Amino acid sequence: MTINKLLFLFSLWIMAVSFKPSGDVVLENERKTFYFATDKQQLESLIRKTYEWVENKNSNQDFDPIENKKGDKYVGLNLNMHKKRLEELKKTNFFSQQFLDNYNKIALKLDANLKSKKIEWLVGEMPPFGSDSNAWCNCQDNPEQYWKTMKIKDLKIDNNKASFKWIWSWEGEYKVTAVKENGVWKISYLEGFDFEEFTQIY
């Protein structure tokens, strides 16, 4: 038997062994099809879910102040409400421990400054710290359902740490960092809650 015949018979054998009905191939392909989101997709999804929560489920109880007996000045923060707020943020599963620690540090600093009269905050007036915009977006207005079209840019990833900016349909961008905890990306820093800038006295 010539080498050509041997090769031909071997090829026929390979085809017979590897042949499967088309239905089985489809099912096998379906069983083996997996979708792995990239880090960018995961981070974009995190930001969109976070801001959907901010707009629809957020209690908006950031640094709730308490008044003096006259009702004309704020003399501290409601720390009981603050503890509940921390729990609310933690339960979302969007924020890392680093973010929660920084948020708590801001509250304690503001409370101390009010109690020591280092800052004076009159009832009905803007606070003498932070900015006159919403810390969650550094904005006073926003597009409708903006979280659905939010995108991230300037993404940099180093091991389990990421930094980027989010943008929406009009001007402005917002700095964010995230860390991966147990394989899940969580927000570790939001520009509007920068400790030094938020607690700066005006």
Backbone as a printed PyTorch tensor [residue, N CA C, xyz], in Angstrom:
tensor([[[  0.8630,  -1.1980,   0.0000],
         [  0.0000,   0.0000,   0.0000],
         [  0.8920,   1.2380,   0.0000]],

        [[  0.6010,   2.1780,  -0.8990],
         [  1.4540,   3.3610,  -1.0440],
         [  1.2000,   4.3420,   0.0980]],

        [[  2.1210,   5.2550,   0.2500],
         [  2.0080,   6.2930,   1.2980],
         [  0.7880,   7.1640,   1.0530]],

        [[  0.4950,   7.4480,  -0.2300],
         [ -0.6720,   8.2810,  -0.5570],
         [ -1.9690,   7.6220,  -0.0990]],

        [[ -2.0760,   6.3060,  -0.3090],
         [ -3.2820,   5.5960,   0.1200],
         [ -3.4080,   5.6160,   1.6450]],

        [[ -2.2670,   5.4280,   2.3130],
         [ -2.2800,   5.4610,   3.7820],
         [ -2.7500,   6.8220,   4.2960]],

        [[ -2.2260,   7.8760,   3.6910],
         [ -2.6300,   9.2340,   4.1020],
         [ -4.1090,   9.4600,   3.8470]],

        [[ -4.6090,   8.9620,   2.6810],
         [ -6.0230,   9.1230,   2.3440],
         [ -6.9120,   8.4010,   3.3500]],

        [[ -6.5570,   7.1420,   3.6850],
         [ -7.3380,   6.3710,   4.6590],
         [ -7.2910,   7.0120,   6.0480]],

        [[ -6.1260,   7.5430,   6.4110],
         [ -5.9820,   8.2110,   7.7120],
         [ -6.8680,   9.4450,   7.7840]],

        [[ -6.9320,  10.1970,   6.6840],
         [ -7.7800,  11.4010,   6.6320],
         [ -9.2560,  11.0400,   6.7800]],

        [[ -9.6680,   9.9270,   6.0780],
         [-11.0590,   9.4760,   6.1940],
         [-11.3890,   9.0780,   7.6240]],

        [[-10.4600,   8.4310,   8.2940],
         [-10.6720,   7.9990,   9.6810],
         [-10.8240,   9.2010,  10.6120]],

        [[ -9.9630,  10.2150,  10.4200],
         [-10.0400,  11.4450,  11.2350],
         [-11.3870,  12.1190,  11.0450]],

        [[-11.8720,  12.2050,   9.8170],
         [-13.1570,  12.8480,   9.5360],
         [-14.3090,  12.0900,  10.1780]],

        [[-14.2320,  10.7310,  10.1150],
         [-15.3050,   9.9090,  10.6930],
         [-15.3530,  10.0550,  12.1990]],

        [[-14.1780,  10.1020,  12.8340],
         [-14.1150,  10.2050,  14.3040],
         [-14.5850,  11.5690,  14.7800]],

        [[-14.2160,  12.6090,  14.0460],
         [-14.5290,  13.9720,  14.4860],
         [-15.9250,  14.4230,  14.0930]],

        [[-16.6290,  13.6830,  13.2270],
         [-17.9510,  14.1010,  12.7630],
         [-18.9890,  13.9790,  13.8660]],

        [[-19.8010,  15.0600,  14.0230],
         [-20.9380,  15.0510,  14.9500],
         [-22.0990,  15.7260,  14.2600]],

        [[-23.3250,  15.2800,  14.5490],
         [-24.4790,  15.9670,  13.9730],
         [-24.4550,  17.4410,  14.3260]],

        [[-24.9600,  18.2910,  13.4260],
         [-24.8850,  19.7370,  13.6330],
         [-25.5660,  20.1850,  14.9020]],

        [[-26.6610,  19.5300,  15.2810],
         [-27.3710,  19.9060,  16.5060],
         [-26.5070,  19.7610,  17.7320]],

        [[-25.7450,  18.6630,  17.7950],
         [-24.8550,  18.4420,  18.9360],
         [-23.7680,  19.5000,  19.0090]],

        [[-23.2660,  19.9110,  17.8570],
         [-22.2140,  20.9210,  17.8250],
         [-22.7430,  22.2350,  18.3780]],

        [[-23.9520,  22.5900,  17.9820],
         [-24.5540,  23.8410,  18.4570],
         [-24.7320,  23.7950,  19.9740]],

        [[-25.2650,  22.6870,  20.4680],
         [-25.4720,  22.5590,  21.9050],
         [-24.1510,  22.6380,  22.6530]],

        [[-23.1370,  21.9460,  22.1010],
         [-21.8470,  21.9730,  22.7560],
         [-21.2850,  23.3830,  22.7580]],

        [[-21.4540,  24.0910,  21.6310],
         [-20.9850,  25.4700,  21.5680],
         [-21.7260,  26.3390,  22.5700]],

        [[-23.0230,  26.1060,  22.7000],
         [-23.8070,  26.8890,  23.6640],
         [-23.3330,  26.6210,  25.0810]],

        [[-23.0010,  25.3830,  25.3720],
         [-22.5400,  25.0580,  26.7210],
         [-21.1990,  25.6940,  27.0220]],

        [[-20.3890,  25.8680,  25.9840],
         [-19.0360,  26.3580,  26.1960],
         [-18.8950,  27.8590,  25.9450]],

        [[-19.9690,  28.5520,  25.6400],
         [-19.9010,  29.9800,  25.3650],
         [-19.9960,  30.7730,  26.6690]],

        [[-18.9350,  31.5050,  26.9660],
         [-18.9040,  32.3440,  28.1590],
         [-18.5480,  33.7630,  27.7480]],

        [[-19.1010,  34.7390,  28.4910],
         [-18.8010,  36.1390,  28.2070],
         [-18.0940,  36.7380,  29.4120]],

        [[-16.8930,  37.2140,  29.2010],
         [-16.1370,  37.8530,  30.2660],
         [-16.0470,  39.3430,  29.9730]],

        [[-16.6530,  40.1550,  30.8360],
         [-16.5980,  41.6000,  30.6510],
         [-15.1820,  42.0890,  30.9380]],

        [[-14.7200,  43.0440,  30.1460],
         [-13.4060,  43.6270,  30.3800],
         [-13.4640,  44.5090,  31.6210]],

        [[-12.3010,  44.8780,  32.1400],
         [-12.2660,  45.7660,  33.3060],
         [-12.9560,  47.0850,  32.9970]],

        [[-12.7620,  47.6030,  31.7890],
         [-13.4130,  48.8630,  31.4200],
         [-14.9320,  48.7160,  31.4550]],

        [[-15.4410,  47.6170,  30.9310],
         [-16.8880,  47.3850,  30.9380],
         [-17.4140,  47.2390,  32.3600]],

        [[-16.6630,  46.5510,  33.2050],
         [-17.0740,  46.3750,  34.5970],
         [-17.1000,  47.7150,  35.3230]],

        [[-16.0920,  48.5530,  35.0850],
         [-16.0250,  49.8580,  35.7520],
         [-17.1190,  50.7880,  35.2450]],

        [[-17.3880,  50.7400,  33.9530],
         [-18.4720,  51.5630,  33.3970],
         [-19.8150,  51.1230,  33.9720]],

        [[-19.9950,  49.8280,  34.1070],
         [-21.2290,  49.2950,  34.6990],
         [-21.3510,  49.7290,  36.1630]],

        [[-20.2320,  49.6970,  36.8800],
         [-20.2240,  50.1300,  38.2830],
         [-20.6610,  51.5900,  38.4050]],

        [[-20.0970,  52.4460,  37.5600],
         [-20.4290,  53.8680,  37.6140],
         [-21.8960,  54.1030,  37.2770]],

        [[-22.4000,  53.4170,  36.2640],
         [-23.8070,  53.5980,  35.8790],
         [-24.7480,  53.1300,  36.9840]],

        [[-24.4540,  51.9930,  37.5880],
         [-25.3010,  51.4810,  38.6760],
         [-25.2300,  52.3950,  39.8950]],

        [[-24.0240,  52.9080,  40.1740],
         [-23.8560,  53.8130,  41.3150],
         [-24.7070,  55.0600,  41.1490]],

        [[-24.6530,  55.6620,  39.9700],
         [-25.3910,  56.9160,  39.7810],
         [-26.8850,  56.7070,  39.5670]],

        [[-27.2630,  55.5360,  39.1560],
         [-28.6950,  55.2060,  39.1500],
         [-29.1890,  55.1480,  40.5940]],

        [[-28.3470,  54.5750,  41.4660],
         [-28.6870,  54.5490,  42.8990],
         [-28.7100,  55.9670,  43.4650]],

        [[-27.7160,  56.7780,  43.1220],
         [-27.6380,  58.1620,  43.6110],
         [-28.9260,  58.9200,  43.3000]],

        [[-29.4540,  58.7250,  42.1040],
         [-30.6290,  59.4820,  41.6770],
         [-31.9570,  58.8770,  42.1300]],

        [[-32.0080,  57.5720,  42.3350],
         [-33.3000,  56.9200,  42.5940],
         [-33.4790,  56.3100,  43.9790]],

        [[-32.3940,  55.9370,  44.6330],
         [-32.5350,  55.2570,  45.9260],
         [-31.7620,  55.9300,  47.0490]],

        [[-30.9780,  56.8930,  46.7290],
         [-30.1250,  57.5950,  47.6820],
         [-30.9620,  58.4350,  48.6500]],

        [[-30.6800,  58.3290,  49.9480],
         [-31.4200,  59.1150,  50.9390],
         [-30.9640,  60.5720,  50.9730]],

        [[-29.7970,  60.8570,  50.3800],
         [-29.2420,  62.2160,  50.3480],
         [-28.9600,  62.7910,  51.7300]],

        [[-28.6770,  61.9300,  52.6780],
         [-28.3710,  62.3860,  54.0360],
         [-26.8670,  62.5170,  54.2520]],

        [[-26.2220,  63.3240,  53.4380],
         [-24.7790,  63.5480,  53.5810],
         [-24.5290,  64.6420,  54.6170]],

        [[-23.8560,  64.2790,  55.7120],
         [-23.3870,  65.2370,  56.7050],
         [-24.5290,  66.1260,  57.2340]],

        [[-25.5330,  65.4730,  57.7700],
         [-26.7410,  66.1280,  58.2740],
         [-26.4190,  66.9370,  59.5410]],

        [[-26.6290,  68.2670,  59.5390],
         [-26.2610,  69.0910,  60.6990],
         [-27.3650,  69.1600,  61.7560]],

        [[-26.9870,  69.5820,  62.9680],
         [-27.9540,  69.8160,  64.0420],
         [-27.8800,  71.2910,  64.4580]],

        [[-29.0360,  71.8320,  64.8110],
         [-29.1210,  73.2560,  65.1570],
         [-28.9160,  73.4850,  66.6560]],

        [[-28.5630,  74.7290,  67.0050],
         [-28.5170,  75.1050,  68.4300],
         [-29.9410,  75.3560,  68.9340]],

        [[-30.0950,  75.6780,  70.1960],
         [-31.4250,  75.8620,  70.7840],
         [-32.1740,  77.0280,  70.1510]],

        [[-31.4510,  78.0440,  69.7340],
         [-32.0930,  79.1980,  69.1030],
         [-32.5520,  78.8810,  67.6810]],

        [[-31.9480,  77.8640,  67.0940],
         [-32.3060,  77.4990,  65.7190],
         [-31.7220,  78.4180,  64.6830]],

        [[-30.6320,  79.1300,  65.0460],
         [-30.0340,  80.0480,  64.0710],
         [-28.6660,  79.6060,  63.5520]],

        [[-28.0760,  78.5990,  64.2520],
         [-26.7650,  78.1050,  63.8330],
         [-26.7190,  76.5880,  63.9160]],

        [[-25.8530,  76.0220,  63.0840],
         [-25.5730,  74.5980,  63.1920],
         [-24.3530,  74.4320,  64.0950]],

        [[-24.4510,  73.4980,  65.0260],
         [-23.3870,  73.3560,  66.0310],
         [-22.7050,  71.9890,  65.9860]],

        [[-23.0020,  71.2070,  64.9930],
         [-22.3790,  69.8970,  64.8590],
         [-23.1340,  69.0760,  63.8340]],

        [[-22.7050,  67.8370,  63.6700],
         [-23.4090,  66.9250,  62.7660],
         [-24.1880,  65.9040,  63.5800]],

        [[-25.2560,  65.4270,  63.0090],
         [-26.0390,  64.3630,  63.6340],
         [-25.2940,  63.0460,  63.3930]],

        [[-24.5030,  62.6320,  64.3860],
         [-23.6440,  61.4570,  64.2100],
         [-24.4230,  60.1550,  64.1730]],

        [[-25.6100,  60.1330,  64.7820],
         [-26.4590,  58.9350,  64.6800],
         [-26.9310,  58.7460,  63.2340]],

        [[-27.3430,  59.8440,  62.6160],
         [-27.7390,  59.7920,  61.2120],
         [-26.5410,  59.4380,  60.3290]],

        [[-25.3760,  59.9300,  60.7310],
         [-24.1610,  59.6530,  59.9650],
         [-23.8450,  58.1510,  59.9680]],

        [[-24.0070,  57.5080,  61.1130],
         [-23.7600,  56.0610,  61.1900],
         [-24.7200,  55.2960,  60.2710]],

        [[-25.9790,  55.7340,  60.2560],
         [-26.9620,  55.0940,  59.3760],
         [-26.5980,  55.3200,  57.9120]],

        [[-26.0790,  56.5060,  57.6260],
         [-25.6740,  56.8260,  56.2610],
         [-24.5130,  55.9350,  55.8200]],

        [[-23.5570,  55.7220,  56.7090],
         [-22.4380,  54.8400,  56.3870],
         [-22.9320,  53.4280,  56.0680]],

        [[-23.8930,  52.9530,  56.8440],
         [-24.4560,  51.6240,  56.5990],
         [-25.1750,  51.5810,  55.2520]],

        [[-25.8760,  52.6660,  54.9460],
         [-26.5780,  52.7440,  53.6590],
         [-25.5860,  52.6480,  52.4960]],

        [[-24.4890,  53.3860,  52.6060],
         [-23.4690,  53.3600,  51.5580],
         [-22.8380,  51.9800,  51.4470]],

        [[-22.5730,  51.3710,  52.5860],
         [-21.9280,  50.0530,  52.5950],
         [-22.8160,  48.9860,  51.9510]],

        [[-24.1140,  49.0520,  52.2150],
         [-25.0460,  48.0420,  51.7100],
         [-25.1990,  48.0650,  50.1900]],

        [[-24.8670,  49.1750,  49.5680],
         [-24.9610,  49.2380,  48.1080],
         [-23.9510,  48.3020,  47.4500]],

        [[-22.8490,  48.0420,  48.1470],
         [-21.7540,  47.2150,  47.6180],
         [-21.0220,  47.9130,  46.4700]],

        [[-21.1990,  49.2390,  46.3670],
         [-20.5200,  50.0070,  45.3240],
         [-19.2270,  50.6500,  45.8240]],

        [[-19.0820,  50.7520,  47.1480],
         [-17.9920,  51.5410,  47.7200],
         [-17.0220,  50.6780,  48.5240]],

        [[-15.7410,  50.9450,  48.3450],
         [-14.7130,  50.1980,  49.0620],
         [-14.5910,  50.7330,  50.4960]],

        [[-13.8650,  50.0080,  51.3200],
         [-13.6380,  50.4510,  52.6960],
         [-12.8750,  51.7680,  52.7090]],

        [[-11.9970,  51.9440,  51.7420],
         [-11.2360,  53.1940,  51.6370],
         [-12.1690,  54.3860,  51.4580]],

        [[-13.1780,  54.2400,  50.6010],
         [-14.1350,  55.3260,  50.3980],
         [-14.9200,  55.6010,  51.6820]],

        [[-15.3910,  54.5410,  52.3400],
         [-16.1780,  54.6930,  53.5670],
         [-15.3600,  55.3520,  54.6690]],

        [[-14.0830,  54.9770,  54.7780],
         [-13.2160,  55.5750,  55.7960],
         [-13.0160,  57.0590,  55.5380]],

        [[-12.8320,  57.4300,  54.2740],
         [-12.6550,  58.8360,  53.9270],
         [-13.9320,  59.6270,  54.1920]],

        [[-15.0640,  59.0490,  53.8380],
         [-16.3650,  59.6930,  54.0670],
         [-16.5670,  59.9400,  55.5650]],

        [[-16.2270,  58.9480,  56.3720],
         [-16.3450,  59.0700,  57.8270],
         [-15.3910,  60.1390,  58.3620]],

        [[-14.1920,  60.1790,  57.8240],
         [-13.1900,  61.1610,  58.2410],
         [-13.6690,  62.5800,  57.9560]],

        [[-14.3180,  62.7810,  56.8160],
         [-14.8780,  64.0980,  56.4810],
         [-15.9170,  64.5030,  57.5180]],

        [[-16.8260,  63.5880,  57.8390],
         [-17.8920,  63.8840,  58.7980],
         [-17.3280,  64.2620,  60.1660]],

        [[-16.3680,  63.5000,  60.6480],
         [-15.7920,  63.7710,  61.9690],
         [-15.0580,  65.1130,  61.9890]],

        [[-14.3940,  65.4570,  60.8940],
         [-13.7090,  66.7490,  60.8060],
         [-14.7070,  67.8990,  60.8100]],

        [[-15.7720,  67.7830,  60.0380],
         [-16.7870,  68.8360,  60.0040],
         [-17.4490,  68.9910,  61.3670]],

        [[-17.7660,  67.8730,  62.0060],
         [-18.3900,  67.8950,  63.3270],
         [-17.4890,  68.5990,  64.3350]],

        [[-16.1960,  68.2730,  64.3210],
         [-15.2400,  68.8890,  65.2520],
         [-15.1190,  70.3910,  64.9900]],

        [[-15.0750,  70.7880,  63.7300],
         [-14.9500,  72.2050,  63.3890],
         [-16.1720,  73.0070,  63.8170]],

        [[-17.3550,  72.4010,  63.6900],
         [-18.5780,  73.0850,  64.1230],
         [-18.6450,  73.1860,  65.6440]],

        [[-18.3050,  72.1140,  66.3350],
         [-18.3730,  72.1060,  67.7990],
         [-17.3470,  73.0470,  68.4300]],

        [[-16.1920,  73.1700,  67.8050],
         [-15.1400,  74.0530,  68.3300],
         [-15.3150,  75.4950,  67.8490]],

        [[-16.3430,  75.7410,  67.0340],
         [-16.6380,  77.0520,  66.4590],
         [-15.5220,  77.5450,  65.5340]],

        [[-14.7430,  76.5750,  65.0240],
         [-13.7270,  76.9230,  64.0450],
         [-14.3930,  77.3870,  62.7590]],

        [[-15.5760,  76.8610,  62.5080],
         [-16.3820,  77.3400,  61.3900],
         [-17.7630,  77.7210,  61.9150]],

        [[-18.3830,  78.6920,  61.2710],
         [-19.7320,  79.1240,  61.6360],
         [-20.6570,  78.8820,  60.4430]],

        [[-21.7170,  78.1600,  60.7150],
         [-22.6740,  77.8250,  59.6550],
         [-24.0550,  78.2630,  60.1150]],

        [[-24.5580,  79.3250,  59.5180],
         [-25.8610,  79.8580,  59.8640],
         [-26.9610,  79.0600,  59.1680]],

        [[-28.0490,  78.8190,  59.9010],
         [-29.1760,  78.0840,  59.3400],
         [-29.7400,  78.8570,  58.1460]],

        [[-29.9710,  78.1600,  57.0630],
         [-30.5240,  78.7760,  55.8570],
         [-29.4710,  79.2670,  54.8930]],

        [[-28.2110,  79.2030,  55.2940],
         [-27.1370,  79.6440,  54.4080],
         [-26.3270,  78.4450,  53.9090]],

        [[-25.5540,  78.6850,  52.8450],
         [-24.6940,  77.6380,  52.3100],
         [-23.6110,  77.3070,  53.3300]],

        [[-23.1970,  76.0560,  53.4180],
         [-22.1470,  75.6900,  54.3720],
         [-20.8070,  76.3350,  54.0020]],

        [[-19.9890,  76.6550,  55.0020],
         [-18.6850,  77.2920,  54.7460],
         [-17.5920,  76.2690,  54.4190]],

        [[-17.9540,  75.2040,  53.7960],
         [-17.0160,  74.1570,  53.3880],
         [-17.5880,  73.4830,  52.1440]],

        [[-16.8120,  72.6060,  51.5450],
         [-17.2730,  71.9590,  50.3170],
         [-17.4370,  72.9850,  49.2050]],

        [[-18.3990,  72.7760,  48.3450],
         [-18.6760,  73.7320,  47.2730],
         [-20.1820,  73.9280,  47.2010]],

        [[-20.6110,  74.8440,  46.3470],
         [-22.0530,  75.1010,  46.2350],
         [-22.7210,  74.1690,  45.2370]],

        [[-22.0360,  73.0730,  44.8960],
         [-22.6100,  72.1020,  43.9720],
         [-22.7610,  70.7430,  44.6430]],

        [[-23.4340,  69.8370,  43.9710],
         [-23.6570,  68.4910,  44.4770],
         [-22.3370,  67.7220,  44.4360]],

        [[-21.8810,  67.2500,  45.5950],
         [-20.5830,  66.5680,  45.6740],
         [-20.5340,  65.2980,  44.8370]],

        [[-21.6870,  64.6700,  44.6130],
         [-21.7060,  63.4190,  43.8660],
         [-21.3590,  63.6080,  42.3900]],

        [[-21.5530,  64.8230,  41.8880],
         [-21.2760,  65.0570,  40.4610],
         [-20.5640,  66.3770,  40.2000]],

        [[-20.3160,  67.1720,  41.2640],
         [-19.7730,  68.5220,  41.1080],
         [-20.6290,  69.3170,  40.1230]],

        [[-21.9440,  69.1830,  40.2790],
         [-22.8620,  69.8320,  39.3440],
         [-24.0700,  70.3940,  40.1020]],

        [[-24.7800,  71.2780,  39.4290],
         [-26.0330,  71.8040,  39.9650],
         [-27.2170,  71.3490,  39.1380]],

        [[-26.9340,  70.7540,  38.0170],
         [-27.9740,  70.2390,  37.1340],
         [-27.3870,  69.0770,  36.3540]],

        [[-28.2470,  68.2510,  35.7990],
         [-27.7570,  67.0950,  35.0580],
         [-28.7770,  66.6470,  34.0100]],

        [[-28.3210,  65.9090,  33.0060],
         [-29.2510,  65.4050,  31.9790],
         [-30.1980,  64.3720,  32.5840]],

        [[-31.3300,  64.1540,  31.9490],
         [-32.2680,  63.1270,  32.4060],
         [-31.6590,  61.7430,  32.2320]],

        [[-31.8250,  60.9100,  33.2590],
         [-31.3580,  59.5240,  33.2320],
         [-29.9400,  59.4200,  32.6600]],

        [[-29.0970,  60.3340,  33.1050],
         [-27.7340,  60.4200,  32.5830],
         [-26.9150,  59.1530,  32.8130]],

        [[-27.2600,  58.3890,  33.8560],
         [-26.4780,  57.1950,  34.1740],
         [-26.5090,  56.1590,  33.0380]],

        [[-27.5480,  56.2210,  32.2080],
         [-27.6720,  55.2400,  31.1320],
         [-26.6270,  55.4360,  30.0240]],

        [[-26.1130,  56.6410,  29.9190],
         [-25.1630,  56.9310,  28.8400],
         [-23.7870,  57.3600,  29.3560]],

        [[-23.5600,  57.2410,  30.6510],
         [-22.2600,  57.6230,  31.1990],
         [-21.1500,  56.7640,  30.6030]],

        [[-20.0070,  57.3910,  30.3680],
         [-18.8570,  56.6740,  29.8440],
         [-17.6280,  57.0380,  30.6520]],

        [[-16.6130,  56.1970,  30.5710],
         [-15.3720,  56.5120,  31.2630],
         [-14.2620,  56.7570,  30.2460]],

        [[-13.3040,  57.5950,  30.6390],
         [-12.1830,  57.9310,  29.7630],
         [-10.9080,  57.9880,  30.5890]],

        [[ -9.7780,  58.0240,  29.8980],
         [ -8.4570,  58.1140,  30.5420],
         [ -8.2600,  57.0140,  31.5850]],

        [[ -8.6990,  55.8160,  31.2580],
         [ -8.6020,  54.6970,  32.1940],
         [ -7.1610,  54.2130,  32.3220]],

        [[ -6.7140,  54.0800,  33.5750],
         [ -5.4040,  53.5090,  33.8750],
         [ -5.5930,  52.4430,  34.9530]],

        [[ -5.0600,  51.2560,  34.7080],
         [ -5.1880,  50.1560,  35.6570],
         [ -3.8040,  49.6680,  36.0490]],

        [[ -3.5720,  49.5810,  37.3480],
         [ -2.3150,  49.0660,  37.8790],
         [ -2.6550,  48.0020,  38.9090]],

        [[ -2.4750,  46.7300,  38.5260],
         [ -2.8770,  45.6080,  39.3720],
         [ -4.3610,  45.7160,  39.6990]],

        [[ -4.7010,  45.9020,  40.9710],
         [ -6.1100,  45.9620,  41.3730],
         [ -6.5810,  47.3840,  41.6630]],

        [[ -5.9260,  48.3600,  41.0640],
         [ -6.3130,  49.7610,  41.2470],
         [ -6.5710,  50.3890,  39.8810]],

        [[ -7.5830,  51.2140,  39.8100],
         [ -7.9310,  51.8770,  38.5540],
         [ -8.2210,  53.3480,  38.7980]],

        [[ -7.8440,  54.1800,  37.8630],
         [ -8.1960,  55.6030,  37.9090],
         [ -8.7660,  55.9800,  36.5410]],

        [[ -9.7580,  56.8560,  36.5570],
         [-10.4060,  57.2730,  35.3080],
         [-11.2670,  58.4930,  35.5690]],

        [[-11.8970,  58.9900,  34.5310],
         [-12.8620,  60.0850,  34.6460],
         [-14.1560,  59.6170,  34.0110]],

        [[-15.2810,  60.0120,  34.5990],
         [-16.5460,  59.7230,  33.9250],
         [-17.0460,  60.9950,  33.2690]],

        [[-17.7570,  60.8020,  32.1870],
         [-18.3410,  61.9370,  31.4580],
         [-19.7900,  61.5960,  31.1180]],

        [[-20.5910,  62.6420,  30.8880],
         [-21.9510,  62.4140,  30.4140],
         [-22.1790,  63.2600,  29.1740]],

        [[-23.4300,  63.4810,  28.8250],
         [-23.7160,  64.0430,  27.5020],
         [-23.4140,  65.5250,  27.3580]],

        [[-23.0870,  66.1950,  28.4450],
         [-22.6420,  67.5680,  28.2480],
         [-21.3460,  67.8010,  28.9920]],

        [[-20.8820,  69.0740,  28.9830],
         [-19.5390,  69.3910,  29.4520],
         [-19.2750,  68.9110,  30.8760]],

        [[-18.0110,  68.7140,  31.1590],
         [-17.6050,  68.3180,  32.5030],
         [-17.1100,  66.8900,  32.5590]],

        [[-16.1760,  66.6560,  33.4480],
         [-15.6840,  65.3190,  33.7170],
         [-15.3690,  65.2190,  35.2050]],

        [[-15.3170,  64.0190,  35.7060],
         [-15.2760,  63.8040,  37.1430],
         [-14.2980,  62.6770,  37.4470]],

        [[-13.3480,  62.9210,  38.3490],
         [-12.2950,  61.9520,  38.6570],
         [-12.7730,  60.8890,  39.6410]],

        [[-12.3640,  59.6590,  39.3550],
         [-12.7510,  58.5170,  40.1860],
         [-11.5630,  57.5520,  40.2890]],

        [[-11.4380,  56.8990,  41.4260],
         [-10.5370,  55.7490,  41.5100],
         [-11.3510,  54.5720,  42.0430]],

        [[-10.8890,  53.3910,  41.6970],
         [-11.5800,  52.1720,  42.1390],
         [-10.5400,  51.1150,  42.5030]],

        [[-10.9370,  50.2000,  43.3580],
         [-10.0750,  49.0810,  43.7310],
         [-10.8720,  47.7880,  43.5680]],

        [[-10.1650,  46.7140,  43.3130],
         [-10.8190,  45.4230,  43.1680],
         [-10.7220,  44.6860,  44.4910]],

        [[-11.8840,  44.4270,  45.0950],
         [-11.9640,  43.7020,  46.3630],
         [-12.6350,  42.3580,  46.1100]],

        [[-11.9210,  41.2700,  46.4000],
         [-12.4560,  39.9210,  46.1650],
         [-12.9680,  39.7540,  44.7420]],

        [[-12.2100,  40.3080,  43.8010],
         [-12.5510,  40.1610,  42.3890],
         [-13.6140,  41.1070,  41.8780]],

        [[-14.0790,  42.0470,  42.7300],
         [-15.1520,  42.9720,  42.3410],
         [-14.6420,  44.4060,  42.4330]],

        [[-14.8460,  45.1900,  41.3670],
         [-14.4510,  46.6010,  41.3920],
         [-15.3950,  47.4060,  42.2940]],

        [[-14.7900,  48.2580,  43.1420],
         [-15.5670,  49.1540,  44.0030],
         [-14.9290,  50.5390,  43.9800]],

        [[-15.7580,  51.5460,  44.1610],
         [-15.2800,  52.9290,  44.1420],
         [-14.5010,  53.2260,  45.4160]],

        [[-13.2970,  53.7800,  45.2510],
         [-12.4700,  54.1180,  46.4090],
         [-12.3130,  55.6310,  46.5920]],

        [[-12.5880,  56.3930,  45.5400],
         [-12.4450,  57.8520,  45.6150],
         [-13.3650,  58.5040,  44.5970]],

        [[-14.0650,  59.5440,  45.0500],
         [-14.8630,  60.3830,  44.1620],
         [-14.3940,  61.8160,  44.3490]],

        [[-14.1710,  62.4960,  43.2430],
         [-13.6040,  63.8440,  43.2730],
         [-14.3510,  64.7840,  44.2230]],

        [[-15.6750,  64.7010,  44.2440],
         [-16.4720,  65.6050,  45.0760],
         [-16.3160,  65.3790,  46.5670]],

        [[-15.7490,  64.2290,  46.9490],
         [-15.5380,  63.9180,  48.3600],
         [-14.0470,  63.8680,  48.6990]],

        [[-13.2740,  64.6630,  47.9930],
         [-11.8570,  64.7830,  48.3250],
         [-11.7370,  65.4260,  49.7140]],

        [[-11.0320,  64.7570,  50.6170],
         [-11.0010,  65.2120,  52.0190],
         [-10.4890,  66.6390,  52.1540]],

        [[ -9.3460,  66.9620,  51.5610],
         [ -8.7480,  68.2830,  51.7290],
         [ -9.6430,  69.3790,  51.1520]],

        [[-10.2010,  69.1260,  49.9790],
         [-11.0320,  70.1430,  49.3450],
         [-12.3860,  70.2870,  50.0480]],

        [[-12.9680,  69.1650,  50.4680],
         [-14.2940,  69.2260,  51.0840],
         [-14.2490,  69.9230,  52.4460]],

        [[-13.1900,  69.7190,  53.2040],
         [-13.1130,  70.2750,  54.5670],
         [-12.4160,  71.6480,  54.5960]],

        [[-12.0180,  72.1330,  53.4460],
         [-11.4010,  73.4640,  53.4030],
         [-12.4070,  74.5170,  53.8240]],

        [[-11.9900,  75.4180,  54.6790],
         [-12.8970,  76.4540,  55.2220],
         [-12.8650,  77.6800,  54.3250]],

        [[-14.0490,  78.2000,  53.9860],
         [-14.1450,  79.3800,  53.1330],
         [-14.5720,  80.5980,  53.9360]]])
